[in-house]
Coordinates of C-alpha atoms and ligand atoms in Angstrom, one line a residue:
M1 CA 81.0 51.5 65.5
E2 CA 84.2 51.3 67.4
P3 CA 83.9 51.4 71.2
R4 CA 85.2 54.9 72.4
T5 CA 88.1 53.3 74.2
G6 CA 89.6 52.6 70.8
V7 CA 90.5 56.2 70.5
V8 CA 92.4 56.0 73.8
Q9 CA 94.2 52.8 72.6
D10 CA 95.2 54.4 69.4
A11 CA 96.5 57.5 71.2
A12 CA 98.4 55.2 73.7
R13 CA 100.5 53.9 70.9
S14 CA 101.9 57.3 70.1
V15 CA 102.7 58.3 73.7
P16 CA 106.4 59.3 74.0
P17 CA 108.5 57.4 76.6
E18 CA 108.3 58.8 80.1
S19 CA 111.9 59.7 79.9
E20 CA 111.0 62.4 77.3
L21 CA 108.4 64.0 79.5
R22 CA 110.7 64.1 82.6
V23 CA 111.6 67.6 83.7
E24 CA 115.3 68.5 84.2
L25 CA 115.8 71.9 85.6
D26 CA 119.5 71.8 84.7
S27 CA 118.6 71.6 81.0
I28 CA 116.7 75.0 81.0
Q29 CA 118.8 77.5 79.2
P30 CA 118.4 81.1 80.3
E31 CA 117.1 83.4 77.5
Q32 CA 120.0 85.0 75.5
R33 CA 119.9 88.8 75.9
L34 CA 121.3 91.7 73.9
V35 CA 122.7 94.2 76.4
T36 CA 123.0 97.8 75.1
G37 CA 124.8 99.4 78.1
I38 CA 122.0 102.0 78.0
G39 CA 121.2 101.4 81.6
P40 CA 117.4 102.2 81.9
W41 CA 116.5 100.5 78.7
D42 CA 118.3 97.3 79.7
E43 CA 116.9 97.3 83.1
V44 CA 113.3 98.0 82.2
L45 CA 113.5 95.0 79.9
G46 CA 114.7 92.9 82.8
G47 CA 118.4 92.7 81.7
G48 CA 118.4 93.4 78.0
L49 CA 116.4 92.5 74.9
V50 CA 115.7 88.8 74.7
V51 CA 116.9 87.3 71.4
G52 CA 114.0 86.6 69.2
S53 CA 111.5 88.6 71.2
T54 CA 109.2 91.4 70.0
I55 CA 108.9 94.5 72.0
L56 CA 106.4 97.4 71.3
V57 CA 107.7 100.8 72.3
G58 CA 104.7 103.1 72.8
G59 CA 104.2 106.7 73.5
E60 CA 102.8 110.0 72.3
P61 CA 104.0 111.5 69.0
G62 CA 107.1 113.6 69.6
I63 CA 108.0 112.1 73.0
G64 CA 111.2 110.6 71.7
K65 CA 110.5 107.0 70.6
S66 CA 112.4 107.2 67.4
T67 CA 115.4 108.9 69.2
L68 CA 115.4 106.2 71.7
V69 CA 115.3 103.3 69.3
L70 CA 118.0 104.9 67.1
Q71 CA 120.2 105.1 70.1
I72 CA 119.4 101.4 70.9
S73 CA 120.2 100.6 67.3
G74 CA 123.6 102.3 67.6
A75 CA 124.3 100.3 70.7
L76 CA 123.2 97.0 69.2
G77 CA 125.5 97.7 66.3
Q78 CA 128.3 96.6 68.6
V79 CA 126.7 93.1 68.5
G80 CA 125.8 92.9 64.7
K81 CA 123.7 94.3 62.0
V82 CA 120.6 96.3 62.8
L83 CA 117.8 97.0 60.1
Y84 CA 115.9 100.1 60.8
V85 CA 112.8 100.5 58.7
S86 CA 111.0 103.8 58.8
G87 CA 107.6 104.3 57.4
E88 CA 107.5 107.8 58.6
E89 CA 110.7 109.7 57.9
S90 CA 112.9 110.1 55.0
R91 CA 116.4 108.9 54.7
S92 CA 117.9 112.3 55.0
Q93 CA 115.8 113.1 58.2
I94 CA 117.1 109.9 59.8
L95 CA 120.7 110.5 58.7
G96 CA 120.4 114.0 60.2
R97 CA 119.2 112.7 63.5
L98 CA 122.0 110.0 63.5
R99 CA 124.5 112.8 63.1
R100 CA 122.9 114.8 65.9
L101 CA 123.1 111.8 68.2
G102 CA 126.7 111.3 67.3
L103 CA 126.0 107.6 66.5
N104 CA 128.4 105.5 64.4
P105 CA 126.1 104.1 61.7
G106 CA 128.7 101.3 60.9
N107 CA 126.3 98.5 61.4
L108 CA 123.1 100.3 60.7
L109 CA 121.1 99.4 57.6
L110 CA 118.4 101.9 56.9
A111 CA 115.3 101.5 54.7
T112 CA 112.4 103.6 54.1
T113 CA 109.0 101.9 53.1
N114 CA 105.4 101.4 54.1
S115 CA 105.4 97.9 52.8
L116 CA 105.3 95.3 55.5
A117 CA 106.0 92.5 53.2
G118 CA 109.0 94.5 51.7
A119 CA 110.4 95.2 55.1
L120 CA 110.2 91.6 56.3
A121 CA 111.7 90.3 53.0
M122 CA 114.6 92.6 53.6
A123 CA 115.0 91.3 57.1
E124 CA 114.8 87.8 55.9
Q125 CA 117.7 88.5 53.6
V126 CA 119.9 90.6 55.9
R127 CA 119.2 88.6 59.1
P128 CA 120.1 91.4 61.4
V129 CA 120.3 91.0 65.2
A130 CA 117.5 93.4 65.6
L131 CA 114.8 94.7 63.3
I132 CA 113.2 98.1 64.1
M133 CA 109.9 98.9 62.6
D134 CA 109.0 102.7 63.0
S135 CA 106.1 102.7 63.3
L136 CA 103.3 100.1 63.6
Q137 CA 100.8 102.6 62.2
S138 CA 102.8 103.2 59.1
F139 CA 103.1 99.7 57.8
S140 CA 100.4 97.8 56.1
P141 CA 100.0 94.0 55.7
D142 CA 98.2 94.6 52.5
D143 CA 99.9 97.3 50.4
E144 CA 96.6 98.3 48.8
V145 CA 94.9 99.6 51.9
F146 CA 97.9 101.3 53.5
G147 CA 96.9 104.0 56.0
S148 CA 93.6 102.6 57.1
G149 CA 95.0 102.2 60.7
T150 CA 92.1 99.8 61.6
P151 CA 92.6 97.4 64.4
A152 CA 92.6 94.4 62.1
Q153 CA 95.5 96.1 60.2
L154 CA 97.5 96.9 63.3
K155 CA 97.0 93.4 64.5
A156 CA 98.0 91.7 61.2
T157 CA 101.1 93.9 61.1
A158 CA 102.1 93.1 64.7
A159 CA 101.4 89.4 64.3
A160 CA 103.5 89.2 61.1
I161 CA 106.5 90.9 62.7
S162 CA 106.2 88.9 65.8
G163 CA 105.9 85.7 63.8
F164 CA 108.9 86.6 61.8
S165 CA 110.9 87.3 64.9
K166 CA 109.9 83.9 66.5
K167 CA 110.7 82.0 63.4
T168 CA 114.2 83.6 62.7
G169 CA 115.4 84.7 66.1
V170 CA 115.7 88.3 65.0
S171 CA 114.7 90.5 67.9
A172 CA 112.1 93.1 66.8
L173 CA 111.3 96.6 68.1
I174 CA 108.0 98.0 66.9
I175 CA 107.2 101.7 67.7
G176 CA 103.6 102.5 68.3
H177 CA 102.0 105.9 68.6
V178 CA 99.7 106.4 71.6
T179 CA 97.2 109.3 72.1
K180 CA 97.4 111.6 75.0
D181 CA 94.1 110.7 76.6
G182 CA 95.5 107.4 77.6
T183 CA 93.2 105.3 75.3
I184 CA 96.0 103.7 73.5
A185 CA 94.9 103.9 70.0
G186 CA 97.1 101.1 68.3
P187 CA 99.2 99.5 70.9
K188 CA 96.2 98.2 73.0
Y189 CA 95.1 96.1 70.1
V190 CA 98.4 94.4 69.8
E191 CA 99.7 94.0 73.3
H192 CA 98.8 90.2 73.4
L193 CA 100.7 89.7 70.1
V194 CA 104.2 90.9 71.5
D195 CA 106.4 89.7 74.3
G196 CA 106.7 93.1 76.0
V197 CA 105.4 96.6 75.8
L198 CA 107.3 99.6 77.0
Y199 CA 105.7 103.0 77.3
M200 CA 107.5 106.3 77.1
E201 CA 105.9 109.0 79.3
G202 CA 106.7 112.5 80.3
D203 CA 106.1 116.1 79.2
R204 CA 107.3 116.3 75.6
F205 CA 108.0 119.9 76.1
G206 CA 109.9 119.2 79.2
A207 CA 113.3 117.4 79.7
Y208 CA 112.4 114.1 81.4
R209 CA 111.2 110.9 80.1
L210 CA 110.1 107.8 81.9
L211 CA 110.1 104.4 80.2
R212 CA 107.8 101.9 81.8
A213 CA 107.4 98.2 81.2
G214 CA 103.6 97.6 80.6
K215 CA 103.7 93.9 79.9
N216 CA 106.9 91.9 80.0
R217 CA 107.1 88.2 79.3
Y218 CA 110.8 88.3 80.3
G219 CA 111.0 90.7 83.3
R220 CA 109.0 92.5 85.9
S221 CA 106.1 94.6 84.6
G222 CA 106.0 98.0 86.1
E223 CA 109.8 98.4 86.0
T224 CA 110.8 102.0 85.1
G225 CA 113.7 103.8 83.7
F226 CA 114.5 107.5 83.5
F227 CA 116.1 109.7 80.8
E228 CA 116.7 113.2 80.2
M229 CA 116.1 114.6 76.6
T230 CA 119.0 116.7 75.7
S231 CA 120.2 118.3 72.5
N232 CA 122.3 115.1 71.8
G233 CA 119.5 112.7 72.5
L234 CA 118.4 110.7 75.6
V235 CA 120.7 110.6 78.6
P236 CA 120.1 108.1 81.3
I237 CA 119.3 109.5 84.8
A238 CA 120.7 107.3 87.5
D239 CA 118.9 109.0 90.4
P240 CA 115.6 110.5 89.4
S241 CA 114.4 110.9 92.9
S242 CA 114.4 114.6 93.0
A243 CA 114.3 115.4 89.2
F244 CA 110.6 116.2 89.0
V245 CA 110.1 118.9 91.7
S246 CA 111.7 122.2 91.3
D247 CA 111.2 123.7 94.9
V248 CA 109.8 121.8 97.9
H249 CA 109.4 124.9 100.0
N250 CA 106.7 127.6 100.0
L251 CA 104.4 125.7 97.9
Q252 CA 101.2 127.3 96.3
P253 CA 97.8 126.3 97.5
G254 CA 96.9 123.1 95.9
S255 CA 100.5 121.7 95.7
V256 CA 101.7 118.9 97.9
V257 CA 105.1 117.1 97.4
V258 CA 105.3 113.4 98.1
P259 CA 107.5 110.4 97.1
A260 CA 105.7 108.1 94.6
A261 CA 106.8 104.6 93.7
Q262 CA 107.7 104.1 90.1
G263 CA 108.8 100.6 89.5
S264 CA 111.8 100.2 91.8
F265 CA 112.4 103.8 92.2
A266 CA 110.9 106.2 94.7
V267 CA 110.4 109.6 93.0
L268 CA 109.4 112.9 94.5
V269 CA 106.4 114.3 92.7
E270 CA 104.3 117.4 93.1
V271 CA 100.5 116.6 93.2
Q272 CA 98.8 119.8 92.0
A273 CA 95.1 120.6 92.3
L274 CA 93.1 123.5 91.1
A275 CA 89.6 124.3 92.2
A276 CA 87.7 127.0 90.4
T277 CA 84.0 128.1 90.4
S278 CA 82.2 126.0 87.8
Y279 CA 79.7 127.4 85.4
L280 CA 78.7 124.1 84.2
P281 CA 75.6 122.1 85.3
S282 CA 77.8 119.2 86.3
P283 CA 81.3 120.6 87.3
R284 CA 84.3 119.2 85.7
R285 CA 86.7 116.8 87.3
I286 CA 89.9 116.2 85.4
A287 CA 92.7 114.0 86.6
T288 CA 96.0 113.9 84.6
G289 CA 98.6 111.2 85.7
L290 CA 96.3 109.5 88.1
D291 CA 93.2 107.5 87.9
Y292 CA 89.8 109.5 87.6
G293 CA 88.2 107.1 90.2
R294 CA 90.9 107.9 92.7
L295 CA 90.2 111.6 92.4
M296 CA 86.5 110.9 92.9
I297 CA 87.1 108.9 96.0
A298 CA 89.4 111.5 97.5
L299 CA 86.7 114.2 96.9
A300 CA 84.1 112.0 98.5
I301 CA 86.3 111.3 101.5
L302 CA 87.0 115.0 101.9
E303 CA 83.4 115.9 101.8
R304 CA 82.1 113.1 104.1
R305 CA 85.0 112.9 106.6
A306 CA 86.6 116.3 106.5
G307 CA 83.7 118.7 105.9
T308 CA 85.2 120.1 102.6
S309 CA 83.0 119.9 99.6
A310 CA 83.9 120.4 96.0
G311 CA 80.3 121.1 95.1
G312 CA 80.1 123.9 92.5
K313 CA 83.8 123.7 91.7
D314 CA 85.6 122.5 88.6
I315 CA 88.5 120.4 89.8
Y316 CA 91.8 119.7 87.9
V317 CA 94.5 117.5 89.3
N318 CA 97.9 116.9 87.8
I319 CA 101.2 115.2 88.7
S320 CA 104.5 117.1 87.9
G321 CA 106.7 115.4 85.3
D322 CA 103.6 114.4 83.2
F323 CA 103.8 110.8 84.0
S324 CA 101.2 108.5 85.6
V325 CA 101.3 107.4 89.2
E326 CA 99.3 104.2 90.2
D327 CA 101.0 104.1 93.7
R328 CA 98.3 104.4 96.4
G329 CA 101.0 105.8 98.6
I330 CA 100.2 109.3 97.4
D331 CA 96.5 109.1 98.5
L332 CA 96.8 111.4 101.5
A333 CA 99.0 113.8 99.4
L334 CA 96.0 113.9 96.9
G335 CA 93.5 114.5 99.7
W336 CA 95.7 117.4 101.1
S337 CA 96.2 118.8 97.7
L338 CA 92.4 119.0 97.0
Y339 CA 91.8 120.4 100.5
S340 CA 94.5 122.9 100.0
A341 CA 93.1 124.0 96.6
L342 CA 89.4 124.1 97.9
R343 CA 90.3 126.1 101.0
N344 CA 92.9 128.1 99.2
I345 CA 95.5 127.7 101.9
P346 CA 99.0 126.2 101.4
V347 CA 100.3 123.3 103.2
R348 CA 102.7 124.0 106.1
D349 CA 106.3 124.2 105.1
A350 CA 108.4 121.0 105.2
V351 CA 105.5 118.7 106.2
M352 CA 104.9 115.6 104.1
P353 CA 102.0 113.3 104.2
V354 CA 102.8 109.6 103.5
A355 CA 99.8 107.3 103.7
E356 CA 97.1 105.5 101.9
L357 CA 93.5 106.5 102.5
G358 CA 90.7 104.1 103.4
L359 CA 87.1 105.1 102.7
A360 CA 86.6 105.7 106.3
G361 CA 89.0 108.6 106.0
D362 CA 91.5 106.3 107.8
L363 CA 95.2 106.5 107.1
R364 CA 96.8 103.3 106.0
P365 CA 100.4 102.3 105.9
V366 CA 102.3 102.4 102.6
F367 CA 105.0 99.9 101.5
N368 CA 108.6 101.1 101.6
L369 CA 107.8 103.7 104.2
H370 CA 111.3 104.0 105.4
R371 CA 112.7 104.7 101.8
R372 CA 110.0 107.4 101.3
V373 CA 110.6 109.2 104.5
E374 CA 114.3 109.0 104.0
L375 CA 113.9 110.6 100.6
G376 CA 111.6 113.4 102.0
A377 CA 114.1 114.1 104.7
R378 CA 117.0 114.2 102.2
M379 CA 114.9 116.8 100.3
G380 CA 114.4 119.0 103.4
F381 CA 111.2 117.9 104.9
R382 CA 111.2 117.8 108.6
E383 CA 107.7 116.4 109.6
F384 CA 106.0 113.4 108.3
V385 CA 102.3 112.4 108.7
I386 CA 102.1 108.7 108.6
S387 CA 99.4 106.0 109.5
D388 CA 99.2 105.0 113.2
K389 CA 99.3 101.4 111.9
A390 CA 102.7 101.7 110.2
R391 CA 105.0 99.2 111.9
D392 CA 108.2 100.1 110.0
D393 CA 111.4 100.9 112.0
L394 CA 112.2 104.5 111.3
S395 CA 114.3 105.0 114.4
D396 CA 117.5 105.5 112.4
L397 CA 116.1 108.6 110.7
N398 CA 117.3 111.5 112.8
G399 CA 116.1 115.1 113.0
I400 CA 112.6 114.4 111.9
T401 CA 109.1 114.5 113.6
L402 CA 106.7 111.7 112.9
H403 CA 103.0 112.3 113.4
R404 CA 101.3 108.9 113.6
K405 CA 97.6 109.6 112.9
R406 CA 94.5 107.6 112.5
Y407 CA 92.2 109.8 110.5
M408 CA 92.3 112.3 107.7
T409 CA 90.9 115.1 109.9
E410 CA 93.9 114.7 112.4
A411 CA 96.3 114.6 109.5
I412 CA 94.9 117.8 108.0
A413 CA 95.2 119.5 111.4
I414 CA 99.0 118.9 111.2
G415 CA 99.3 120.1 107.6
F416 CA 97.0 122.9 107.8
P417 CA 96.7 124.3 111.3
R418 CA 95.2 127.5 109.9
G419 CA 92.5 125.7 108.1
A420 CA 91.4 123.1 110.6
G421 CA 87.9 123.6 111.7
A422 CA 87.3 126.5 109.4
A423 CA 84.2 127.0 107.3
P424 CA 84.1 124.4 104.5
D425 CA 84.2 126.8 101.6
V426 CA 86.1 129.7 100.2
G427 CA 85.1 132.1 97.5
Ligands
LIG1 P1 111.1 111.7 68.3 O1 112.1 110.6 68.6 O2 111.0 112.1 66.8 O3 109.7 111.3 68.8 P2 108.7 110.2 68.4 O4 109.3 109.2 67.5 O5 108.2 109.6 69.7 O6 107.6 110.9 67.7 O7 111.5 112.9 69.2 C1 111.1 114.1 68.7 C2 111.5 115.2 69.7 O8 112.7 115.0 70.4 C3 111.7 116.5 68.8 O9 110.9 117.4 69.3 C4 113.1 116.8 69.0 C5 113.6 116.2 70.2 N1 115.0 115.8 70.1 C6 115.9 116.3 71.1 O10 115.5 117.2 71.9 N2 117.3 116.0 71.1 C7 117.7 115.1 70.2 O11 118.9 114.7 70.2 C8 116.7 114.5 69.2 C9 117.2 113.4 68.2 C10 115.4 114.9 69.3
LIG2 MG1 109.1 108.9 65.5

C-alpha cells in the first residue's frame, strides 16, 4: 500500500502557482446592476437588480406583486427585452393591466404557460435581460404533476430558475404567494435557493404597500421601500413618515402613536390594543404585525411591574398600516397601549413614549432617538417619555418636554395621570 503522504505528493503536483492565488482588490469588479428608476425598488435591492441574480418577490395574494413586477418590467424594457411568463393570468388580463398602468409594452414579451421547462426554453432562446416568473406556485418542474405545490416541487422550480439565471446572466424575478398568518407557505422553502427575497406587506384593502428585503446577497437585509397603490399602479412614497396614522390627537383608549424603524426609515405607527372579557378557558392573545412573544412579555411586565393584569381578558394587538414591526423601540408604546386598553383610559394628548422595555420594567434607550423625537415633534407631539439612560443630544429640539424615566410605572404616571395608582381592573 502507498504511504499516505503519496496522496499529498500527488496533490502537490497540481497546485496552481502562488501568483494565481494572490488576491488583488483592484481586480474585483462591482456587480453590474439594472436600475429601473423606480426608487423604492432600486433602493431595497441595494442599488438595482444585480445582473444574473434571482430575486423572489413574496406577499399575500392580491397585495400587488404582479402589478409591481409589471411596472418593473416596463422600466427594464428601457434596457432590453423582458420575458414575462404568467402561469396565473390570461394574456388579455395582463394586457388589460398593462393598459391600466400606462406602460409601453415595446420590449415586453408575454407568455402564458404552466410549464417550467417551456418557460426556460423560451428564455434560453430570447435571452432577455430579465425573466419574470409569475408565480412560483404556478409552475411545475414536472408537467405531469402540476399543481401539487409540495415543498419539493417549489424547491425544484426555484432551483431550476436560479440555475438558469446563473448560467446565462439573465436576471430572474420569481413571484411567490405568502399566506397571511406569516407562515410563508412557498417562499420559506426556497429562500436559500435565491439571491434575495423581497416581501410586500400592507393592508391590501388600504392604499399603502411596504417592500422589505428579507434576504439580500447584494445589499442590506431589512431595507424597506414604500408605495401607494393607486388606480394607475404603484407610486413611490418618498417620505412615508406620517403616511400610516390619520390623526395623532384625541386617540381612543388602547391607541398609542410612536415612531418605528423600518429599514432606514422612521415611520409613525399607531399601536392598537383591545381588551375584552374572555369567555374562553384560556383567553386569546393575538398579535398582528408584531411578535407574539413580545406581546406576552409586555403583558407580564404590566402585571408584575405595573399592577395591571390581563387575566380573564382576550387581548388583540395590531399595528396600523398592516405591516410588521420588529423594532424594539416601540416596546413602551406597546406597554402603554395595553395599559390604556385594560384600564379603558386614553393616553394623554401629545405625549409620546420612546423606549425599549427590560424585564424589570425598566426603560432602555432606543437607537436613533433624535430622529424619532424629531419626527414626533414634527407631527405635533410635545412631551416625550424616554429612558433616563439615553445619552443622545436632543438639545436642538425646541418647544418639547423630555421626561427621562427609569421605570414603566413612572412612565405610566406621565402618560396616564388619571390612571396611575387606580385599581388594576375595569369592567
Ligand atoms: P396584483 O398585482 O394582482 O396582486 P398579486 O399579484 O400580489 O396577487 O394586485 C391586485 C390588486 O391591485 C387588485 O385588487 C387591483 C389593485 N390594482 C390597483 O389598485 N391599481 C392598479 O393599477 C392595478 C394594476 C391593480
Ligand atoms: Mg399576481
